[in-house]
Amino acid sequence: MSDEIQASLRIKELKELIRFHDRQYYILNTPQITDFDYDHLMKELEALEAGFPSLVTPDSPTQRVGQDLTKDFPAYKHRFPMLSLANTYNIEELYDFDRRVREILGESTLPEYVVEYKIDGVSISLTYKNGFLTIAATRGDGEMGEVVTANIKTIRSIPLVLDKAIVEKYGLAEFEVRGEIFMEIAEFRKINEERASRMEKLFANPRNFASGSIKLQDPKITATRPLTIFTYYLLSEQPGLRSQSESLALLAELGFKVNPLYKVCSSISEVITVLQEFEEMRDTLPYEIDGAVIKVNNFQHQRQLGFIAKSPRWATAYKFKAKQAQTTLNAITWQVGRTGAITPVAELEPVILAGSQISRATLHNMDEIRRKDIRVGDTVILEKGGDVIPKVVDFVKELRQAGSIEVPVPETCPVCSGIVYRSLEEAAMYCQNSECPAQVKGRIEHFASRAAMDIEGLGEALVEQFVERGVVVTYADIYDLHLHKEELITWERFGAKSIDNLLRAIEESKQRPFYRVLFGLGIRYVGIGAARKLAAHFKSIDTLMNASTEELLQVHEIGESISNSVRAFFSNDHNIHLIGRLKDQGLQFVDMQAGASANPEFSGKTFVLTGTLQRFSRDEAGEKIRQLGGKVTSSVSKKTDVVIAGESAGSKLDKARELGIAIWDEESFETRLKEIE
Ligand code: IVH
C-alpha cells in the first residue's frame, strides 16, 4: 500500500474518532476520553494532513478554525424568511391564542402543543448540502442575513458533516436547520472575570457577547469563545416529518444539539402548567432564557394555520415576568453623553439580578425620578426585562426611612461644571460646554465608530486615555497622533506594534466617503441616512456649509430639526476651523458621485442588489454604485433600472425578469467597474 493510501485510511479513521468524541463531549455531555488523549488524536490528524495536504477536506475537524480573515460578511437571502414570534404576556392571552388556533382547525380538532424554552441568544440558519455544512447565516432582517460560515464552523457542537446513512434515509439532500447560538452564564462570567483582572472592558451579557463573537473578523478569536447551540427547527423540501416533536427527534438523531427540556402537551391547560414549571426552573438553568415558545405540534395543522405578517399563527412566545430584585439606592450620579445630555444613574448596593451582579441602573430622566418620588436611601425595585440595562422601576414605600434625601438636580454639569440647559419638551438636561471631557470622549468615540470613520482599534478605553491626557480634543487631533508616536510608546500597555496598527487604521480612514465624514461630525439629528442625503444633494461640504435653511428643507426627507441643527453647526466658528483642519489632513469633503456622475451606465439609475455577491459586500457594492452616481433601493419596481443578482438570488430576480428590467450578474457588474477605473 502506498504511503498516501495508508495515510488516507488513517485520516478517515481519525476524523470519525474525533467526530465521535466531539459528539460525546459537546452534545451529549458524556466524554469518553481524557483531554490529553483527544489532543493526541487531533495532533496525529494534523501531522498526517500536513504531510499530505491534498487529503485535507473542508469537513475535517482540523478545519474548524480557518486561517483567513473575513473582511466582510456577504449578504444572504434566506430561502424561507426567518420569522419572528408574536408575544403573549399572560395566561389570558394564551387562552386567546389557543382559541384562535382551534377556530381555524375546526371544533373537532384538539391540537397538541410543544413547549420549548426560548433561548436568549442569536438565531442562526445552517444549510447542509449532501450532508455537509455549506452556509451559516445570521437572521438579519428576516429576509436578508449575513454569511458567517467561517465563524460558525468553529463551534464544536455544530456538526460539519452528518451521518450519510441518516441523511439518505430521510432524503435530506439539502436542508436547513435553525437554532439559537448562545453562551452559558458560567462561561460568560469566567470570561468577564478574566477581563476585569486585566482591566479590560466587560461584556454586557451573554447574548451580546455571543452575537459579537459570531461577527468577528478573525475566526481564530471566535474559536476561543465558548459558544454553543440549541437547534429547534428543520426545514426540508422532502421532510416526511409529521410534527415538531418528530423534527426535534430527527435533529437529535442527526447529531444536532437539541434542548431536552421540551414538553408535548395535549391541551392549553397542560401548556399552562408546564409554563409554570418552566418559570420556576428558570433560575436553575445554566443559560439565559427569556420565556417559552408554544408551537402547534402537527405540521399539517401548522400549514392550515399559516402566517400573519411576519409571524406564524401556529406559534407564540410566552414572556416570563421580568426578574426583579430589591436593594438600597446609595446615590445618584450623572452621566454626560456626546450631545451633552445629562442622565441620572442609580448607584446601588450590589445585588444579584437575573444571574449577574448589579451595582448601577438607569433612572431615565429627572422627571421620572420626581414622578415616582424616588429618593437616595430608598429600597428600590430593580427590573431586568428583555433588555440589557437594568432599570429602577419603583421603591418600597413601607421601607422608606426618615431622612431619605430628595435627589437634587445638578445646577452645573457634573463632569465639567459647565452651564446646564434644561429642555422642557424633552424632559432632558444638557451640558452647554462643548469642550466638556465627557462630550469630547463621546464625540471621538462616535467619529471613530464603525458606521462613521471606522478606525479599528480606537475604542472606548483608548479614547478615554487620549482625552484624559489631553492628546486628543477634536477629531482633527486624531490625524495628528502620528506626531506623538514617541510619547505614546512610553504609555503603559501600548506596544510599538499596536501604535503602528492604530496609525495605519487612522491613515486608512481618510478614504471614507464624504457622507460618512459628515455623519462622523456628530451633528445633532444627522444620522447616517440624513448624512447620505445631504452629501448626495449638496455634493461638497462647502455648498452644504453655505446652504440656507430653505435650501436644506428642499432636500427630500430633511425636516426642520435637521436643517436647524445643520445651520447651527456651521454657524459655529470652532466647527468651521475644525473642518478646515480636517480638509488639510486629507479627509473626503466632496461627494465622489459628483466627479463620476458622467458615467452613463450608473448615473441617475436605480439599482437593486440581490443574492450573494462573492467579491463585494452589500455595502461595498452599494457604495461603488453611489459613487458613480447611481441610487440603490431595496425593492424591485417599475422604477428600477438594473438588478444586480448574486448567487442564490430569489424573488427579486424573478420580479426583475417579470418586469423586463436589466439584470447584471456579478461578473458584468465588475467588468463595468473595471472599465470605468
Ligand atoms: S421558533 C417562526 N423556538 O426567538 C418561529 N425560536 O421571536 C421561529 N428563539 O428568532 C422560531 N428559542 O431566535 C423558536 N425554542 C425556540 C427558540 C426560538 C429562541 C428565538 C429565535 C427567533 C425568536 C423568535
Short mmCIF file of C-alpha atoms in Angstrom, two decimals, residues 91-569:
data_model
loop_
_atom_site.label_atom_id
_atom_site.label_comp_id
_atom_site.label_asym_id
_atom_site.label_seq_id
_atom_site.Cartn_x
_atom_site.Cartn_y
_atom_site.Cartn_z
CA ILE A 91 -52.48 33.38 30.71
CA GLU A 92 -55.46 35.22 29.20
CA GLU A 93 -53.53 35.88 26.02
CA LEU A 94 -52.56 32.22 25.87
CA TYR A 95 -56.19 31.15 26.04
CA ASP A 96 -56.85 33.60 23.20
CA PHE A 97 -54.05 32.04 21.19
CA ASP A 98 -55.50 28.56 21.75
CA ARG A 99 -58.98 29.77 20.83
CA ARG A 100 -57.76 31.24 17.53
CA VAL A 101 -55.89 28.05 16.73
CA ARG A 102 -58.95 25.88 17.38
CA GLU A 103 -61.24 28.18 15.44
CA ILE A 104 -59.13 27.72 12.34
CA LEU A 105 -58.54 24.00 12.80
CA GLY A 106 -62.21 23.32 13.47
CA GLU A 107 -64.16 22.26 16.53
CA SER A 108 -63.35 18.60 16.25
CA THR A 109 -59.56 19.02 16.34
CA LEU A 110 -57.73 19.15 19.66
CA PRO A 111 -54.28 20.42 18.78
CA GLU A 112 -51.19 19.19 20.55
CA TYR A 113 -48.64 21.81 21.62
CA VAL A 114 -44.90 21.64 22.10
CA VAL A 115 -43.50 23.94 24.76
CA GLU A 116 -39.81 24.84 24.49
CA TYR A 117 -37.62 27.29 26.33
CA LYS A 118 -36.97 30.47 24.38
CA ILE A 119 -33.21 30.74 24.48
CA ASP A 120 -31.85 34.26 24.76
CA GLY A 121 -29.16 34.06 22.12
CA VAL A 122 -28.66 34.77 18.44
CA SER A 123 -30.63 32.93 15.81
CA ILE A 124 -28.77 31.19 13.04
CA SER A 125 -29.61 29.34 9.85
CA LEU A 126 -27.42 26.39 8.85
CA THR A 127 -27.65 24.94 5.35
CA TYR A 128 -26.49 21.39 4.71
CA LYS A 129 -25.94 20.01 1.23
CA ASN A 130 -25.29 16.32 0.77
CA GLY A 131 -24.54 16.07 4.47
CA PHE A 132 -22.03 18.94 4.63
CA LEU A 133 -22.46 22.27 6.33
CA THR A 134 -22.23 24.76 3.46
CA ILE A 135 -23.63 28.05 4.74
CA ALA A 136 -24.30 29.57 8.11
CA ALA A 137 -26.21 32.84 8.02
CA THR A 138 -27.49 35.29 10.59
CA ARG A 139 -31.14 36.28 10.73
CA GLY A 140 -30.59 39.89 9.66
CA ASP A 141 -33.97 41.45 8.98
CA GLY A 142 -35.53 38.03 8.47
CA GLU A 143 -35.29 38.23 4.67
CA MET A 144 -31.62 39.02 4.25
CA GLY A 145 -28.96 37.85 6.66
CA GLU A 146 -25.19 37.68 6.53
CA VAL A 147 -22.91 34.77 5.80
CA VAL A 148 -20.87 33.89 8.90
CA THR A 149 -19.85 30.34 7.99
CA ALA A 150 -16.17 30.59 8.93
CA ASN A 151 -17.03 31.68 12.46
CA ILE A 152 -19.86 29.20 12.93
CA LYS A 153 -17.63 26.32 11.88
CA THR A 154 -15.54 26.95 14.99
CA ILE A 155 -18.49 25.94 17.21
CA ARG A 156 -17.87 22.33 18.07
CA SER A 157 -21.43 21.40 18.89
CA ILE A 158 -22.36 22.17 15.28
CA PRO A 159 -21.63 19.18 13.05
CA LEU A 160 -19.67 19.94 9.88
CA VAL A 161 -20.67 16.64 8.33
CA LEU A 162 -23.60 14.33 9.03
CA ASP A 163 -24.10 10.60 9.05
CA LYS A 164 -24.62 9.63 5.41
CA ALA A 165 -26.99 6.78 6.19
CA ILE A 166 -29.39 9.00 8.15
CA VAL A 167 -29.17 11.76 5.52
CA GLU A 168 -30.12 9.27 2.83
CA LYS A 169 -32.77 7.54 4.88
CA TYR A 170 -34.68 10.81 5.27
CA GLY A 171 -33.92 12.20 1.78
CA LEU A 172 -32.11 15.19 3.22
CA ALA A 173 -30.01 16.09 0.16
CA GLU A 174 -30.46 19.75 1.01
CA PHE A 175 -31.99 21.14 4.14
CA GLU A 176 -31.79 23.92 6.64
CA VAL A 177 -31.53 23.84 10.40
CA ARG A 178 -32.39 26.79 12.59
CA GLY A 179 -31.33 27.31 16.11
CA GLU A 180 -30.01 29.67 18.70
CA ILE A 181 -26.32 30.28 19.37
CA PHE A 182 -25.63 31.14 22.99
CA MET A 183 -23.09 31.06 25.75
CA GLU A 184 -23.59 29.52 29.17
CA ILE A 185 -23.80 32.02 32.02
CA ALA A 186 -20.87 30.46 33.93
CA GLU A 187 -18.60 30.64 30.87
CA PHE A 188 -19.62 34.22 30.32
CA ARG A 189 -18.82 35.16 33.91
CA LYS A 190 -15.45 33.46 33.76
CA ILE A 191 -14.51 35.49 30.69
CA ASN A 192 -15.66 38.73 32.27
CA GLU A 193 -13.73 37.98 35.46
CA GLU A 194 -10.59 37.43 33.42
CA ARG A 195 -11.20 40.64 31.54
CA ALA A 196 -11.79 42.53 34.78
CA SER A 197 -8.45 41.29 36.14
CA ARG A 198 -6.76 42.71 33.03
CA MET A 199 -8.71 45.97 33.41
CA GLU A 200 -10.42 45.36 30.08
CA LYS A 201 -13.91 46.45 29.21
CA LEU A 202 -16.57 43.96 30.32
CA PHE A 203 -19.17 42.45 28.04
CA ALA A 204 -22.73 43.40 28.88
CA ASN A 205 -24.42 39.99 28.80
CA PRO A 206 -24.07 36.54 27.25
CA ARG A 207 -26.34 37.36 24.33
CA ASN A 208 -24.42 40.43 23.19
CA PHE A 209 -21.21 38.57 23.67
CA ALA A 210 -22.44 35.67 21.54
CA SER A 211 -23.69 37.95 18.79
CA GLY A 212 -20.44 39.92 18.80
CA SER A 213 -18.46 36.70 18.66
CA ILE A 214 -20.10 35.43 15.50
CA LYS A 215 -19.38 38.71 13.74
CA LEU A 216 -15.64 38.79 14.45
CA GLN A 217 -13.31 39.08 11.51
CA ASP A 218 -10.89 36.51 12.83
CA PRO A 219 -12.36 33.01 13.28
CA LYS A 220 -9.39 32.16 15.49
CA ILE A 221 -10.83 34.53 18.08
CA THR A 222 -14.35 33.18 17.65
CA ALA A 223 -12.90 29.71 18.28
CA THR A 224 -11.80 30.82 21.77
CA ARG A 225 -15.34 31.91 22.70
CA PRO A 226 -17.29 29.12 24.38
CA LEU A 227 -20.29 29.30 22.06
CA THR A 228 -22.80 26.53 21.69
CA ILE A 229 -26.19 25.95 20.09
CA PHE A 230 -29.67 24.56 20.59
CA THR A 231 -31.38 23.69 17.32
CA TYR A 232 -35.17 23.75 17.11
CA TYR A 233 -36.25 23.69 13.51
CA LEU A 234 -35.55 21.55 10.44
CA LEU A 235 -36.70 22.79 7.05
CA SER A 236 -36.57 20.45 4.13
CA GLU A 237 -38.40 20.04 0.86
CA GLN A 238 -38.78 16.35 1.41
CA PRO A 239 -39.38 16.07 5.09
CA GLY A 240 -41.59 13.07 5.67
CA LEU A 241 -41.84 14.58 9.12
CA ARG A 242 -45.21 15.00 10.69
CA SER A 243 -44.61 17.16 13.70
CA GLN A 244 -42.34 19.47 15.66
CA SER A 245 -41.60 16.72 18.18
CA GLU A 246 -40.55 14.39 15.35
CA SER A 247 -38.46 17.17 13.92
CA LEU A 248 -36.65 17.64 17.25
CA ALA A 249 -36.07 13.91 17.49
CA LEU A 250 -34.62 13.82 13.96
CA LEU A 251 -32.34 16.77 14.72
CA ALA A 252 -31.00 14.86 17.71
CA GLU A 253 -30.61 11.71 15.63
CA LEU A 254 -28.63 13.69 13.04
CA GLY A 255 -26.25 14.78 15.79
CA PHE A 256 -27.53 18.28 16.48
CA LYS A 257 -27.81 19.62 19.98
CA VAL A 258 -31.45 19.87 20.99
CA ASN A 259 -32.58 21.25 24.32
CA PRO A 260 -34.03 18.19 26.09
CA LEU A 261 -36.28 20.39 28.22
CA TYR A 262 -39.29 20.46 25.96
CA LYS A 263 -42.75 19.09 26.60
CA VAL A 264 -45.54 17.87 24.37
CA CYS A 265 -48.94 18.87 25.78
CA SER A 266 -52.39 17.77 24.73
CA SER A 267 -54.26 20.88 25.83
CA ILE A 268 -53.72 24.53 26.64
CA SER A 269 -54.24 23.91 30.36
CA GLU A 270 -51.42 21.41 30.27
CA VAL A 271 -49.32 24.05 28.48
CA ILE A 272 -50.04 26.48 31.30
CA THR A 273 -48.94 24.00 33.97
CA VAL A 274 -45.74 23.37 32.03
CA LEU A 275 -45.13 27.11 31.72
CA GLN A 276 -45.39 27.47 35.48
CA GLU A 277 -42.85 24.69 35.95
CA PHE A 278 -40.60 26.26 33.33
CA GLU A 279 -40.78 29.62 35.05
CA GLU A 280 -39.92 28.10 38.42
CA MET A 281 -36.96 26.29 36.92
CA ARG A 282 -35.51 29.23 35.06
CA ASP A 283 -33.03 30.22 37.78
CA THR A 284 -31.55 26.75 37.83
CA LEU A 285 -30.73 26.76 34.12
CA PRO A 286 -27.11 27.26 33.08
CA TYR A 287 -28.15 29.57 30.21
CA GLU A 288 -30.35 32.62 29.86
CA ILE A 289 -33.86 32.32 28.56
CA ASP A 290 -36.43 35.00 28.01
CA GLY A 291 -39.56 32.93 28.04
CA ALA A 292 -41.02 29.90 26.36
CA VAL A 293 -42.22 29.15 22.85
CA ILE A 294 -45.50 27.32 22.34
CA LYS A 295 -45.82 25.62 18.96
CA VAL A 296 -48.69 23.64 17.46
CA ASN A 297 -47.12 20.21 17.12
CA ASN A 298 -48.70 18.79 13.99
CA PHE A 299 -47.20 20.13 10.72
CA GLN A 300 -50.46 19.64 8.83
CA HIS A 301 -52.13 21.85 11.44
CA GLN A 302 -49.28 24.36 11.13
CA ARG A 303 -49.85 24.59 7.38
CA GLN A 304 -53.56 25.11 7.91
CA LEU A 305 -52.87 27.91 10.35
CA GLY A 306 -50.35 29.74 8.19
CA PHE A 307 -48.94 33.18 8.92
CA ILE A 308 -49.97 36.71 9.65
CA ALA A 309 -47.49 39.39 8.61
CA LYS A 310 -44.16 38.14 9.82
CA SER A 311 -45.24 35.64 12.46
CA PRO A 312 -46.74 32.18 12.26
CA ARG A 313 -50.25 31.70 13.61
CA TRP A 314 -49.16 28.30 14.89
CA ALA A 315 -46.70 29.56 17.48
CA THR A 316 -46.37 32.21 20.15
CA ALA A 317 -43.75 33.27 22.65
CA TYR A 318 -44.71 33.48 26.30
CA LYS A 319 -42.63 36.05 28.09
CA PHE A 320 -41.81 35.34 31.71
CA LYS A 321 -42.19 38.21 34.09
CA ALA A 322 -39.17 40.47 34.25
CA LYS A 323 -36.89 39.46 37.07
CA GLN A 324 -36.91 41.85 39.98
CA ALA A 325 -34.64 42.48 42.93
CA GLN A 326 -34.58 44.97 45.78
CA THR A 327 -31.62 46.92 47.02
CA THR A 328 -30.64 50.26 48.52
CA LEU A 329 -30.17 53.31 46.35
CA ASN A 330 -26.87 54.66 47.66
CA ALA A 331 -26.52 57.66 45.42
CA ILE A 332 -27.38 59.16 42.10
CA THR A 333 -24.66 60.14 39.70
CA TRP A 334 -24.95 61.81 36.34
CA GLN A 335 -23.71 60.67 33.01
CA VAL A 336 -22.97 63.08 30.19
CA GLY A 337 -23.30 61.84 26.60
CA ARG A 338 -21.76 63.13 23.38
CA THR A 339 -24.61 65.54 22.75
CA GLY A 340 -24.25 66.85 26.29
CA ALA A 341 -27.42 65.08 27.50
CA ILE A 342 -27.18 64.55 31.25
CA THR A 343 -28.88 61.41 32.51
CA PRO A 344 -29.23 60.05 36.03
CA VAL A 345 -27.64 56.76 37.04
CA ALA A 346 -28.61 54.84 40.18
CA GLU A 347 -25.62 53.76 42.27
CA LEU A 348 -26.82 50.70 44.15
CA GLU A 349 -25.82 48.40 46.94
CA PRO A 350 -24.65 45.44 44.80
CA VAL A 351 -27.33 42.80 44.30
CA ILE A 352 -27.73 39.72 42.12
CA LEU A 353 -30.41 40.08 39.47
CA ALA A 354 -31.07 37.53 36.74
CA GLY A 355 -27.72 35.92 37.42
CA SER A 356 -25.49 38.96 37.31
CA GLN A 357 -24.32 41.39 39.95
CA ILE A 358 -25.82 44.82 39.51
CA SER A 359 -24.46 47.97 41.09
CA ARG A 360 -25.71 50.57 38.62
CA ALA A 361 -29.01 51.02 36.85
CA THR A 362 -30.72 53.62 34.73
CA LEU A 363 -33.23 56.09 36.09
CA HIS A 364 -34.16 57.57 32.68
CA ASN A 365 -34.56 61.25 33.50
CA MET A 366 -35.19 63.69 36.28
CA ASP A 367 -38.93 63.92 35.64
CA GLU A 368 -39.29 60.22 36.11
CA ILE A 369 -37.44 60.35 39.44
CA ARG A 370 -39.74 63.15 40.60
CA ARG A 371 -42.87 61.43 39.35
CA LYS A 372 -42.02 58.25 41.19
CA ASP A 373 -40.62 60.20 44.15
CA ILE A 374 -37.51 58.03 44.33
CA ARG A 375 -35.00 59.23 46.93
CA VAL A 376 -31.47 58.38 47.94
CA GLY A 377 -31.60 55.85 50.80
CA ASP A 378 -34.76 54.18 49.49
CA THR A 379 -35.08 50.47 48.98
CA VAL A 380 -35.65 50.40 45.25
CA ILE A 381 -37.11 47.74 42.96
CA LEU A 382 -34.88 46.84 40.05
CA GLU A 383 -36.06 45.09 36.97
CA LYS A 384 -34.32 43.43 34.11
CA GLY A 385 -36.57 42.66 31.22
CA GLY A 386 -35.54 41.55 27.78
CA ASP A 387 -33.22 44.49 27.53
CA VAL A 388 -29.69 44.68 28.68
CA ILE A 389 -29.69 47.53 31.14
CA PRO A 390 -31.47 47.05 34.43
CA LYS A 391 -33.78 49.83 35.48
CA VAL A 392 -35.17 51.19 38.71
CA VAL A 393 -38.93 50.81 38.44
CA ASP A 394 -40.11 51.84 41.90
CA PHE A 395 -39.28 51.99 45.59
CA VAL A 396 -40.77 50.11 48.55
CA LYS A 397 -42.92 52.63 50.42
CA GLU A 398 -43.08 50.61 53.65
CA LEU A 399 -39.30 50.59 53.89
CA ARG A 400 -38.76 54.33 53.46
CA GLN A 401 -36.67 55.60 56.37
CA ALA A 402 -36.87 59.05 57.81
CA GLY A 403 -34.09 61.11 56.34
CA SER A 404 -34.35 59.88 52.79
CA ILE A 405 -32.99 62.58 50.54
CA GLU A 406 -34.69 64.04 47.50
CA VAL A 407 -32.36 63.94 44.57
CA PRO A 408 -31.04 67.39 43.78
CA VAL A 409 -30.99 68.45 40.16
CA PRO A 410 -27.48 69.34 39.10
CA GLU A 411 -27.04 73.09 38.80
CA THR A 412 -23.98 72.69 36.65
CA CYS A 413 -22.51 69.91 34.53
CA PRO A 414 -21.37 67.11 36.86
CA VAL A 415 -18.31 66.49 34.70
CA CYS A 416 -17.04 69.97 33.74
CA SER A 417 -19.16 72.26 35.93
CA GLY A 418 -20.35 74.00 32.76
CA ILE A 419 -23.73 75.65 32.39
CA VAL A 420 -26.73 73.34 32.15
CA TYR A 421 -29.62 73.91 29.77
CA ARG A 422 -32.94 72.34 30.64
CA SER A 423 -35.13 71.32 27.72
CA LEU A 424 -38.70 71.15 28.93
CA GLU A 425 -40.23 69.39 25.96
CA GLU A 426 -37.65 66.61 26.05
CA ALA A 427 -37.55 66.34 29.86
CA ALA A 428 -33.79 66.44 29.46
CA MET A 429 -30.80 68.45 30.61
CA TYR A 430 -27.81 69.34 28.51
CA CYS A 431 -24.31 70.48 29.35
CA GLN A 432 -23.68 73.60 27.29
CA ASN A 433 -19.91 73.32 27.24
CA SER A 434 -18.91 71.61 24.02
CA GLU A 435 -15.42 71.07 25.44
CA CYS A 436 -16.73 69.08 28.39
CA PRO A 437 -14.47 65.97 28.56
CA ALA A 438 -17.45 63.63 28.66
CA GLN A 439 -18.80 65.13 25.46
CA VAL A 440 -15.38 65.13 23.86
CA LYS A 441 -14.97 61.41 24.59
CA GLY A 442 -18.44 60.62 23.31
CA ARG A 443 -17.84 62.57 20.11
CA ILE A 444 -14.47 61.00 19.40
CA GLU A 445 -15.90 57.52 20.01
CA HIS A 446 -18.73 58.27 17.61
CA PHE A 447 -16.36 59.67 14.97
CA ALA A 448 -14.15 56.56 15.13
CA SER A 449 -17.09 54.14 15.23
CA ARG A 450 -17.84 51.58 12.58
CA ALA A 451 -20.59 53.39 10.73
CA ALA A 452 -18.58 56.63 10.65
CA MET A 453 -14.80 56.62 10.09
CA ASP A 454 -14.37 53.01 11.19
CA ILE A 455 -10.96 53.43 12.81
CA GLU A 456 -10.11 49.97 14.02
CA GLY A 457 -8.57 49.88 17.48
CA LEU A 458 -9.77 53.33 18.51
CA GLY A 459 -12.34 52.17 21.04
CA GLU A 460 -13.69 53.46 24.33
CA ALA A 461 -10.67 52.68 26.52
CA LEU A 462 -8.15 54.28 24.20
CA VAL A 463 -10.29 57.33 23.55
CA GLU A 464 -10.58 57.78 27.31
CA GLN A 465 -6.78 57.75 27.68
CA PHE A 466 -6.24 60.13 24.78
CA VAL A 467 -8.81 62.59 26.04
CA GLU A 468 -7.74 62.39 29.65
CA ARG A 469 -4.12 63.00 28.77
CA GLY A 470 -5.16 65.88 26.56
CA VAL A 471 -3.67 64.39 23.38
CA VAL A 472 -6.99 64.39 21.57
CA VAL A 473 -9.53 67.17 21.94
CA THR A 474 -11.04 67.36 18.47
CA TYR A 475 -11.38 64.94 15.57
CA ALA A 476 -8.51 66.64 13.82
CA ASP A 477 -6.18 65.71 16.68
CA ILE A 478 -6.68 62.06 15.76
CA TYR A 479 -4.94 62.75 12.47
CA ASP A 480 -2.03 64.40 14.30
CA LEU A 481 -1.47 61.42 16.57
CA HIS A 482 1.49 60.29 14.46
CA LEU A 483 3.32 63.37 15.74
CA HIS A 484 3.06 61.94 19.27
CA LYS A 485 4.34 58.48 18.43
CA GLU A 486 7.40 58.72 20.70
CA GLU A 487 5.25 59.79 23.62
CA LEU A 488 2.68 57.06 23.03
CA ILE A 489 5.36 54.36 23.17
CA THR A 490 6.10 55.34 26.76
CA TRP A 491 2.48 54.66 27.76
CA GLU A 492 1.69 51.54 29.66
CA ARG A 493 0.14 48.70 27.66
CA PHE A 494 0.88 50.35 24.35
CA GLY A 495 3.40 48.43 22.26
CA ALA A 496 5.11 49.79 19.15
CA LYS A 497 3.18 47.34 17.04
CA SER A 498 -0.23 48.37 18.29
CA ILE A 499 0.66 52.03 17.74
CA ASP A 500 1.66 51.28 14.18
CA ASN A 501 -1.59 49.42 13.62
CA LEU A 502 -3.59 52.27 15.04
CA LEU A 503 -1.77 54.89 12.97
CA ARG A 504 -2.30 52.80 9.86
CA ALA A 505 -6.03 52.50 10.61
CA ILE A 506 -6.21 56.26 11.11
CA GLU A 507 -4.45 56.94 7.82
CA GLU A 508 -6.70 54.49 6.03
CA SER A 509 -9.83 56.15 7.41
CA LYS A 510 -9.05 59.22 5.30
CA GLN A 511 -10.53 57.31 2.37
CA ARG A 512 -14.02 57.14 3.89
CA PRO A 513 -16.55 58.83 1.63
CA PHE A 514 -17.90 62.27 2.35
CA TYR A 515 -21.24 61.14 3.78
CA ARG A 516 -19.51 59.08 6.45
CA VAL A 517 -17.29 62.00 7.42
CA LEU A 518 -20.42 64.10 7.63
CA PHE A 519 -22.10 61.53 9.85
CA GLY A 520 -18.93 61.30 11.96
CA LEU A 521 -19.04 65.03 12.68
CA GLY A 522 -21.89 64.21 15.05
CA ILE A 523 -24.25 66.99 14.00
CA ARG A 524 -27.36 66.55 16.07
CA TYR A 525 -30.17 64.61 14.34
CA VAL A 526 -27.93 63.85 11.35
CA GLY A 527 -27.90 60.07 11.28
CA ILE A 528 -26.26 58.03 8.56
CA GLY A 529 -29.34 58.25 6.30
CA ALA A 530 -29.59 62.03 6.54
CA ALA A 531 -25.83 62.34 6.01
CA ARG A 532 -26.12 60.34 2.82
CA LYS A 533 -28.96 62.50 1.54
CA LEU A 534 -27.20 65.75 2.35
CA ALA A 535 -23.96 64.58 0.73
CA ALA A 536 -25.74 63.42 -2.41
CA HIS A 537 -27.69 66.66 -2.67
CA PHE A 538 -25.04 69.27 -1.88
CA LYS A 539 -22.07 67.30 -3.24
CA SER A 540 -19.49 69.09 -1.08
CA ILE A 541 -19.08 70.48 2.41
CA ASP A 542 -18.59 73.98 1.01
CA THR A 543 -22.00 74.00 -0.62
CA LEU A 544 -23.57 72.42 2.44
CA MET A 545 -21.98 74.96 4.77
CA ASN A 546 -23.43 77.82 2.78
CA ALA A 547 -26.87 76.33 2.32
CA SER A 548 -29.74 78.30 3.81
CA THR A 549 -32.44 76.70 5.92
CA GLU A 550 -34.77 76.89 2.92
CA GLU A 551 -32.29 75.13 0.69
CA LEU A 552 -31.79 72.44 3.31
CA LEU A 553 -35.52 71.93 3.62
CA GLN A 554 -35.75 71.27 -0.09
CA VAL A 555 -33.83 68.03 0.30
CA HIS A 556 -36.17 65.08 0.31
CA GLU A 557 -36.87 63.88 3.86
CA ILE A 558 -34.83 66.61 5.53
CA GLY A 559 -37.08 68.32 8.05
CA GLU A 560 -36.85 71.26 10.36
CA SER A 561 -34.91 69.76 13.23
CA ILE A 562 -32.18 68.52 10.92
CA SER A 563 -31.91 71.71 8.91
CA ASN A 564 -31.84 73.89 12.04
CA SER A 565 -29.23 71.69 13.57
CA VAL A 566 -27.07 71.75 10.42
CA ARG A 567 -27.31 75.54 10.30
CA ALA A 568 -26.36 75.82 13.96
CA PHE A 569 -23.39 73.52 13.47
#
